[in-house]
Amino acid sequence: MPHGLPALDETHDPARRSWVASANAPGTDFPIQNLPLGVFSRAGGEKRGGIAIGDQVLDLAAGLAAGLFEGAAREAAGAASGPVLNPLLALGRGASRALRRRVSAILAAGSADQAKAAECLVPMDQVALHLPVTVGNFTDFMASRFHTARMGAKRDPANPLPPAFLHLPIAYHSRATTVRVGGEAVARPHGQALGPDGTPRFGPCQALDFELEFGAVIGRANRMGEPIPVARAGEAIFGYCLLNDWSARDVQRFEMMPLGPFLSKSLSTSVSPWIVTAEALAPFAAPAFARFESDPEPLPYLMAAGDQAAGGLDVALDCWMTTPRMRAEGAAPARIVATSLRHLHWTFAQMVAHHTSNGCDLRTGDVLGSGTVSGPEPEGRACLAEVVMEEGGLTLPNGERRSFLEDGDEVWFTGRAERAGYVPIGFGECRARIDPAKSWPMG
């Protein structure tokens, strides 16, 4: 398809059901129409690739041994059965499509392979989930107009958007080595920031924040010197995940000028363990963001009719939170953000096209972050910094107040793609708890 999402086929059929009962449960993230890929291990076992179905994981290595795959699907399953998914991603869309169609047939109700495949399932509550790809590069964009404007209003209320924002997808190159799988705790970082008296100090971060983002995982690489046209840029993306770009706001404020964030962003980035493929999201394609009438038209290298018509994604995103006190009292988690990918000013195809427009090569497993996915309404403020700027802080249902995250606070993201006539699919969780700062050697 011209906007980069694959065509619909039998794997998207809303009437298709699975013999895995939990995959048919209302509200499940992982019905048979989803089939996201990840990497798991059993206790004491090796890492291996798998596919989520309901509350189970289909072990691809076991499926290969059982003779469930042949032809292109066998090659794809072999590439996805190891400790990282990069070999599968490097094969391109054709391989992932062949694997998806075969797994869907295996897991469909009435499949002749049910008995053999049932032996290859592992309960999800009995596995550990790992970072699904080796991330060579991590680029973080700033694609939400609403987040950018709120953060810029304090600097210049009359002109809160940076001059380039309406002309190109703004981004910076972040740290790939600190991309971690959701579920791993995040230790409060140390850094240099201005103290109350205006002099620099070094110590534990006093303004630790989350950023609710969406990540695109690059599939087949392009060669250096060969830009990817926007009309084909979506084809470079294998799939998507939830992403938390943890931010040390006090450190960020001090170090930001003139080169941008450094230690305030490189402390940790959490991603959800399951990659939802572009194939799975095909039914949820949406028009690109409707620019304001006063906005300039982007230059031609960023514009393609197909991408404008269907280059967005209709995915709802939420952020949930508990504090140590809430957990001790048995209180329900608080939903503190409700937003949507529809609020992104730039499509992921535009991000890829701009990223490669100077000849930069993207490599298999690279991750592109959307930037904070804030919307126009108060509930769409997708980081605490925005809430602090507008209301002085967040009030939780039990009366607790937060300017920024405290030790023991736990934050997690969820995402859900829904459209009438199709089965909704989800992304699992991107979760982490804040641990106290570790002791730091001062001499």
Coordinates of C-alpha atoms in Angstrom, one line a residue:
M1 CA 0.0 0.0 0.0
P2 CA 1.3 3.5 -0.8
H3 CA 1.4 4.7 2.9
G4 CA 3.6 1.8 4.0
L5 CA 1.0 -0.4 5.8
P6 CA 0.3 -3.8 4.3
A7 CA -2.9 -4.8 2.7
L8 CA -5.6 -6.6 4.7
D9 CA -5.9 -10.4 4.4
E10 CA -7.5 -13.3 6.2
T11 CA -5.4 -12.7 9.3
H12 CA -7.5 -9.6 10.0
D13 CA -10.8 -11.3 9.6
P14 CA -12.9 -10.2 12.7
A15 CA -14.8 -13.5 12.6
R16 CA -11.6 -15.6 13.1
R17 CA -11.3 -17.2 16.5
S18 CA -8.5 -19.2 18.1
W19 CA -8.5 -22.6 19.8
V20 CA -6.5 -20.7 22.5
A21 CA -9.5 -19.7 24.6
S22 CA -7.8 -16.7 26.3
A23 CA -7.2 -15.1 22.8
N24 CA -11.0 -14.8 22.4
A25 CA -11.6 -13.1 25.7
P26 CA -13.1 -9.6 25.5
G27 CA -10.5 -6.9 26.2
T28 CA -7.4 -9.1 25.5
D29 CA -4.5 -7.3 24.1
F30 CA -3.4 -10.4 22.1
P31 CA -6.3 -11.9 20.0
I32 CA -5.4 -14.0 16.9
Q33 CA -5.7 -10.8 14.9
N34 CA -2.6 -9.3 16.7
L35 CA 0.2 -11.9 17.0
P36 CA 3.0 -9.6 18.2
L37 CA 6.6 -10.9 18.5
G38 CA 8.9 -10.8 21.5
V39 CA 11.7 -12.7 23.2
F40 CA 11.2 -14.8 26.3
S41 CA 12.8 -17.3 28.6
R42 CA 11.7 -19.9 31.1
A43 CA 13.3 -20.1 34.5
G44 CA 17.0 -20.9 33.9
G45 CA 16.4 -21.3 30.2
E46 CA 17.8 -19.5 27.1
K47 CA 16.3 -16.5 25.4
R48 CA 14.1 -17.4 22.4
G49 CA 11.6 -15.8 20.1
G50 CA 7.9 -16.2 20.6
I51 CA 4.5 -14.8 19.6
A52 CA 1.9 -13.7 22.0
I53 CA -1.6 -15.3 21.8
G54 CA -4.0 -14.6 24.6
D55 CA -2.2 -15.4 27.9
Q56 CA 0.2 -17.8 26.1
V57 CA 3.4 -17.6 24.2
L58 CA 4.0 -19.7 21.1
D59 CA 7.6 -20.9 21.3
L60 CA 8.9 -20.6 17.7
A61 CA 11.9 -22.9 18.2
A62 CA 9.5 -25.6 19.5
G63 CA 7.2 -25.0 16.6
L64 CA 10.1 -25.5 14.2
A65 CA 11.1 -28.7 15.9
A66 CA 7.5 -29.9 15.7
G67 CA 7.4 -29.3 12.0
L68 CA 4.8 -26.6 12.1
F69 CA 6.5 -24.4 9.4
E70 CA 7.7 -24.8 5.9
G71 CA 8.8 -22.6 3.0
A72 CA 9.1 -18.9 3.6
A73 CA 7.3 -19.2 7.0
R74 CA 10.0 -21.7 8.1
E75 CA 12.8 -19.3 7.2
A76 CA 11.0 -16.5 9.0
A77 CA 10.3 -18.6 12.1
G78 CA 14.0 -19.7 12.2
A79 CA 15.1 -16.1 12.0
A80 CA 12.7 -15.2 14.8
S81 CA 13.5 -18.1 17.1
G82 CA 16.7 -16.9 18.6
P83 CA 17.7 -14.5 21.4
V84 CA 16.9 -11.3 19.4
L85 CA 14.5 -10.6 16.5
N86 CA 16.9 -8.7 14.3
P87 CA 17.4 -11.5 11.8
L88 CA 13.7 -11.6 11.1
L89 CA 13.5 -7.9 10.8
A90 CA 16.3 -7.9 8.3
L91 CA 14.4 -10.3 6.0
G92 CA 11.8 -7.6 5.2
R93 CA 8.0 -7.4 5.2
G94 CA 7.5 -10.5 3.0
A95 CA 9.0 -12.8 5.7
S96 CA 7.0 -11.3 8.5
R97 CA 3.9 -11.5 6.4
A98 CA 4.5 -15.2 5.7
L99 CA 5.1 -16.0 9.3
R100 CA 2.0 -14.1 10.4
R101 CA -0.2 -15.9 7.9
R102 CA 1.1 -19.3 8.9
V103 CA 0.9 -18.7 12.7
S104 CA -2.7 -17.4 12.3
A105 CA -3.6 -20.6 10.4
I106 CA -2.0 -22.8 13.1
L107 CA -3.8 -21.0 16.0
A108 CA -7.2 -20.6 14.3
A109 CA -10.1 -22.6 15.6
G110 CA -10.4 -25.9 13.7
S111 CA -6.7 -26.0 12.8
A112 CA -5.4 -29.5 12.0
D113 CA -2.2 -28.5 13.8
Q114 CA -3.8 -27.8 17.2
A115 CA -2.5 -30.8 19.0
K116 CA 1.1 -30.2 17.9
A117 CA 1.0 -26.5 18.5
A118 CA -0.5 -26.9 21.9
E119 CA 2.7 -28.5 23.0
C120 CA 4.6 -25.4 21.9
L121 CA 2.6 -23.0 24.1
V122 CA 4.1 -21.6 27.3
P123 CA 1.9 -19.7 29.8
M124 CA 2.9 -16.0 29.8
D125 CA 3.0 -15.9 33.6
Q126 CA 5.7 -18.5 33.6
V127 CA 8.2 -16.6 31.4
A128 CA 10.5 -13.6 31.7
L129 CA 10.3 -11.1 28.8
H130 CA 13.4 -9.5 27.3
L131 CA 14.4 -6.7 25.1
P132 CA 13.2 -8.0 21.7
V133 CA 15.8 -6.5 19.5
T134 CA 19.4 -5.3 19.6
V135 CA 19.0 -1.5 19.4
G136 CA 21.9 0.0 17.5
N137 CA 20.6 3.5 17.4
F138 CA 17.8 5.4 19.1
T139 CA 16.4 8.6 17.7
D140 CA 13.8 10.6 19.6
F141 CA 11.5 13.0 17.8
M142 CA 9.3 15.8 19.1
A143 CA 6.2 15.2 17.0
S144 CA 3.3 16.4 19.2
R145 CA 2.4 20.1 18.5
F146 CA 0.6 20.2 21.9
H147 CA 3.5 18.9 24.0
T148 CA 6.0 21.2 22.1
A149 CA 3.7 24.3 22.6
R150 CA 3.2 23.6 26.3
M151 CA 6.9 23.2 26.9
G152 CA 7.8 26.3 24.9
A153 CA 5.2 28.6 26.4
K154 CA 7.3 29.4 29.5
R155 CA 10.2 30.4 27.2
D156 CA 8.1 32.5 24.8
P157 CA 4.3 32.5 25.3
A158 CA 3.7 34.3 22.0
N159 CA 5.8 31.9 20.0
P160 CA 5.9 28.6 21.9
L161 CA 6.8 26.4 18.8
P162 CA 10.4 26.3 17.7
P163 CA 10.9 27.9 14.3
A164 CA 11.5 24.6 12.5
F165 CA 8.7 22.6 14.1
L166 CA 6.1 23.3 11.4
H167 CA 8.6 22.6 8.6
L168 CA 10.3 19.3 9.7
P169 CA 10.1 16.6 12.3
I170 CA 12.5 17.8 15.0
A171 CA 14.7 15.1 16.6
Y172 CA 17.9 14.3 18.4
H173 CA 20.2 11.2 18.6
S174 CA 19.7 9.6 22.0
R175 CA 21.5 6.7 23.8
A176 CA 20.8 3.2 22.5
T177 CA 22.7 1.4 25.2
T178 CA 20.3 2.4 27.9
V179 CA 17.1 1.2 26.1
R180 CA 15.7 -1.4 28.4
V181 CA 12.7 -3.7 28.4
G182 CA 9.7 -2.6 30.4
G183 CA 9.5 -4.3 33.8
E184 CA 13.1 -3.4 34.7
A185 CA 13.3 -0.9 37.6
V186 CA 14.7 2.6 36.9
A187 CA 17.2 3.9 39.5
R188 CA 16.9 7.6 40.3
P189 CA 19.9 9.1 38.4
H190 CA 22.5 11.5 39.6
G191 CA 23.2 14.7 37.7
Q192 CA 24.3 18.3 37.8
A193 CA 21.6 20.8 38.3
L194 CA 21.0 24.2 39.8
G195 CA 20.2 24.2 43.5
P196 CA 17.7 26.5 45.3
D197 CA 20.3 29.2 45.6
G198 CA 21.1 29.1 41.8
T199 CA 24.5 27.4 42.1
P200 CA 25.3 24.1 40.5
R201 CA 25.1 20.9 42.6
F202 CA 25.6 17.3 41.9
G203 CA 23.4 14.6 43.4
P204 CA 20.2 12.6 42.9
C205 CA 17.7 14.0 40.4
Q206 CA 14.9 15.9 42.1
A207 CA 12.6 16.1 39.1
L208 CA 12.3 12.7 37.6
D209 CA 9.6 12.5 34.9
F210 CA 8.1 10.0 32.4
E211 CA 7.2 10.7 28.8
L212 CA 4.5 8.7 27.2
E213 CA 5.8 7.9 23.7
F214 CA 5.3 5.4 20.9
G215 CA 8.3 3.7 19.2
A216 CA 8.8 2.5 15.7
V217 CA 11.3 -0.4 15.1
I218 CA 13.2 -0.4 11.8
G219 CA 13.1 -3.5 9.7
R220 CA 15.2 -3.8 6.6
A221 CA 18.1 -1.3 6.6
N222 CA 18.7 1.3 3.9
R223 CA 22.2 1.9 2.5
M224 CA 24.2 5.0 3.5
G225 CA 23.7 7.7 0.9
E226 CA 20.3 6.3 -0.2
P227 CA 17.4 8.4 1.3
I228 CA 14.0 6.7 1.7
P229 CA 11.2 8.6 -0.1
V230 CA 8.2 9.5 2.1
A231 CA 5.9 7.4 -0.1
R232 CA 7.8 4.3 0.7
A233 CA 9.2 5.3 4.2
G234 CA 6.5 3.4 6.1
E235 CA 7.8 0.1 4.5
A236 CA 11.0 0.6 6.5
I237 CA 9.1 0.1 9.8
F238 CA 8.7 -3.5 11.0
G239 CA 6.5 -2.7 13.9
Y240 CA 5.7 -0.6 16.9
C241 CA 6.0 -0.6 20.7
L242 CA 5.2 1.6 23.7
L243 CA 8.1 3.7 24.9
N244 CA 8.9 5.7 28.0
D245 CA 11.7 8.3 27.6
W246 CA 12.6 8.9 31.2
S247 CA 13.7 12.5 31.8
A248 CA 15.6 14.2 34.6
R249 CA 14.0 17.6 34.3
D250 CA 16.3 19.5 36.7
V251 CA 19.3 18.2 34.9
Q252 CA 17.7 18.9 31.6
R253 CA 17.0 22.6 32.4
F254 CA 20.7 23.2 33.3
E255 CA 22.4 21.3 30.5
M256 CA 20.0 22.0 27.6
M257 CA 21.5 25.0 26.0
P258 CA 22.9 25.2 23.4
L259 CA 23.2 21.5 22.2
G260 CA 20.1 20.0 23.7
P261 CA 19.6 17.1 26.3
F262 CA 22.4 14.8 27.2
L263 CA 22.5 13.1 30.7
S264 CA 19.0 14.2 31.4
K265 CA 17.7 11.7 28.7
S266 CA 20.4 9.0 28.5
L267 CA 19.6 7.6 31.9
S268 CA 17.1 5.0 30.7
T269 CA 14.4 4.4 28.0
S270 CA 11.9 1.7 28.6
V271 CA 10.1 -0.2 25.8
S272 CA 7.3 -2.7 25.9
P273 CA 8.4 -6.3 25.3
W274 CA 6.0 -7.1 22.4
I275 CA 6.5 -5.6 18.9
V276 CA 3.1 -5.2 17.2
T277 CA 3.8 -5.6 13.5
A278 CA 2.8 -3.2 10.8
E279 CA 0.7 -6.0 9.4
A280 CA -1.4 -6.2 12.6
L281 CA -2.0 -2.5 12.5
A282 CA -3.1 -2.2 8.9
P283 CA -6.9 -2.0 9.8
F284 CA -6.1 1.0 12.1
A285 CA -4.5 3.3 9.5
A286 CA -5.8 6.9 9.8
P287 CA -5.3 10.2 8.0
A288 CA -2.3 12.3 9.0
F289 CA -2.8 15.2 11.5
A290 CA -4.9 18.0 10.1
R291 CA -2.6 21.0 10.0
F292 CA -3.9 24.4 11.1
E293 CA -5.0 26.7 8.4
S294 CA -2.2 29.1 9.2
D295 CA 0.5 26.4 9.0
P296 CA 3.0 26.4 6.1
E297 CA 2.9 23.5 3.7
P298 CA 5.8 21.1 4.3
L299 CA 8.4 20.8 1.5
P300 CA 7.6 18.2 -1.2
Y301 CA 10.1 15.6 0.2
L302 CA 7.9 15.3 3.3
M303 CA 4.6 15.0 1.4
A304 CA 2.9 12.0 -0.3
A305 CA -0.8 11.7 -1.0
G306 CA -0.9 8.1 0.4
D307 CA 0.8 9.1 3.6
Q308 CA -1.5 12.1 4.2
A309 CA -4.5 9.9 3.6
A310 CA -3.5 7.0 5.7
G311 CA -0.1 7.5 7.3
G312 CA -1.4 8.0 10.8
L313 CA -2.4 5.3 13.3
D314 CA -5.6 5.2 15.4
V315 CA -4.1 4.1 18.7
A316 CA -5.3 5.2 22.2
L317 CA -2.6 5.6 24.8
D318 CA -2.9 5.7 28.6
C319 CA -0.6 6.1 31.5
W320 CA -1.3 4.5 34.9
M321 CA 0.4 5.1 38.2
T322 CA 0.5 3.7 41.7
T323 CA 2.5 5.1 44.7
P324 CA 3.8 3.1 47.7
R325 CA 0.9 4.4 49.8
M326 CA -1.7 3.4 47.2
R327 CA -0.4 -0.1 47.1
A328 CA -0.3 -0.4 50.8
E329 CA -3.9 0.8 51.0
G330 CA -5.0 -1.5 48.2
A331 CA -6.1 1.4 46.1
A332 CA -6.8 1.0 42.4
P333 CA -4.2 2.4 40.0
A334 CA -4.8 5.9 38.8
R335 CA -5.0 6.7 35.1
I336 CA -3.2 10.0 34.8
V337 CA -2.9 10.3 31.0
A338 CA -5.4 9.5 28.2
T339 CA -4.2 10.5 24.7
S340 CA -4.0 9.3 21.1
L341 CA -1.5 8.9 18.3
R342 CA -3.9 10.9 16.2
H343 CA -2.4 14.0 17.9
L344 CA 1.1 13.6 16.3
H345 CA 1.8 16.4 13.9
W346 CA 4.1 14.3 11.8
T347 CA 3.7 10.7 10.6
F348 CA 6.3 8.0 11.2
A349 CA 6.9 7.9 7.4
Q350 CA 7.7 11.6 7.5
M351 CA 10.1 10.9 10.4
V352 CA 11.9 8.2 8.4
A353 CA 12.0 10.3 5.2
H354 CA 13.5 13.2 7.0
H355 CA 15.9 11.1 9.0
T356 CA 17.3 9.6 5.8
S357 CA 17.0 12.7 3.6
N358 CA 20.7 13.5 4.1
G359 CA 21.8 10.0 3.2
C360 CA 21.8 8.7 6.8
D361 CA 21.3 5.0 7.0
L362 CA 18.9 3.4 9.4
R363 CA 19.9 -0.1 10.6
T364 CA 17.8 -3.1 11.5
G365 CA 16.5 -2.8 15.1
D366 CA 16.9 1.0 15.3
V367 CA 14.2 2.6 17.3
L368 CA 12.5 5.9 16.5
G369 CA 10.6 7.6 19.4
S370 CA 7.6 9.8 18.6
G371 CA 8.3 12.2 21.3
T372 CA 5.7 12.9 24.1
V373 CA 2.3 12.1 22.6
S374 CA 0.4 14.9 24.2
G375 CA -3.1 16.0 23.1
P376 CA -4.9 19.3 23.4
E377 CA -7.0 18.4 26.5
P378 CA -5.8 18.4 30.1
E379 CA -6.0 14.6 30.3
G380 CA -3.7 14.4 27.3
R381 CA -0.7 16.0 29.0
A382 CA 1.6 13.1 28.6
C383 CA 4.4 14.0 31.1
L384 CA 4.4 15.5 34.5
A385 CA 6.3 18.6 33.4
E386 CA 3.3 19.8 31.4
V387 CA 1.0 19.3 34.5
V388 CA 3.5 21.1 36.7
M389 CA 3.7 24.1 34.3
E390 CA -0.1 24.5 34.1
E391 CA -1.3 23.3 37.5
G392 CA 1.7 23.1 39.8
G393 CA 1.5 19.3 40.1
L394 CA -0.7 16.3 40.0
T395 CA -3.3 15.3 42.6
L396 CA -4.0 11.6 42.8
P397 CA -7.4 10.1 43.8
N398 CA -6.2 9.5 47.4
G399 CA -5.1 13.1 47.8
E400 CA -1.4 12.6 47.3
R401 CA 0.4 15.3 45.3
R402 CA 3.2 14.8 42.9
S403 CA 5.3 17.4 41.1
F404 CA 7.6 14.7 39.9
L405 CA 8.1 11.0 40.5
E406 CA 9.2 9.8 44.0
D407 CA 11.0 6.6 44.9
G408 CA 8.7 3.6 44.8
D409 CA 6.2 5.2 42.4
E410 CA 5.3 2.8 39.5
V411 CA 4.3 4.0 36.1
W412 CA 3.0 2.0 33.1
F413 CA 1.7 2.6 29.7
T414 CA -1.0 0.8 27.7
G415 CA -2.1 1.2 24.1
R416 CA -5.1 0.0 22.2
A417 CA -6.0 0.1 18.5
E418 CA -9.7 0.1 17.9
R419 CA -12.0 0.5 14.8
A420 CA -15.5 -0.5 14.1
G421 CA -15.7 -3.7 12.1
Y422 CA -12.3 -5.0 13.4
V423 CA -11.1 -6.8 16.5
P424 CA -9.2 -4.4 18.9
I425 CA -5.6 -5.2 19.6
G426 CA -3.2 -4.0 22.3
F427 CA 0.5 -3.6 23.1
G428 CA 0.8 -5.1 26.5
E429 CA 2.4 -2.9 29.1
C430 CA 5.5 -0.7 29.4
R431 CA 6.1 -0.7 33.1
A432 CA 8.8 0.4 35.6
R433 CA 9.1 1.3 39.2
I434 CA 11.4 4.0 40.5
D435 CA 14.2 2.7 42.7
P436 CA 16.2 5.0 45.1
A437 CA 19.4 6.6 43.8
K438 CA 22.5 4.4 44.2
S439 CA 25.5 5.6 46.1
W440 CA 27.9 7.5 43.9
P441 CA 31.6 7.6 44.4
M442 CA 32.6 11.2 44.9
G443 CA 36.4 10.8 44.8

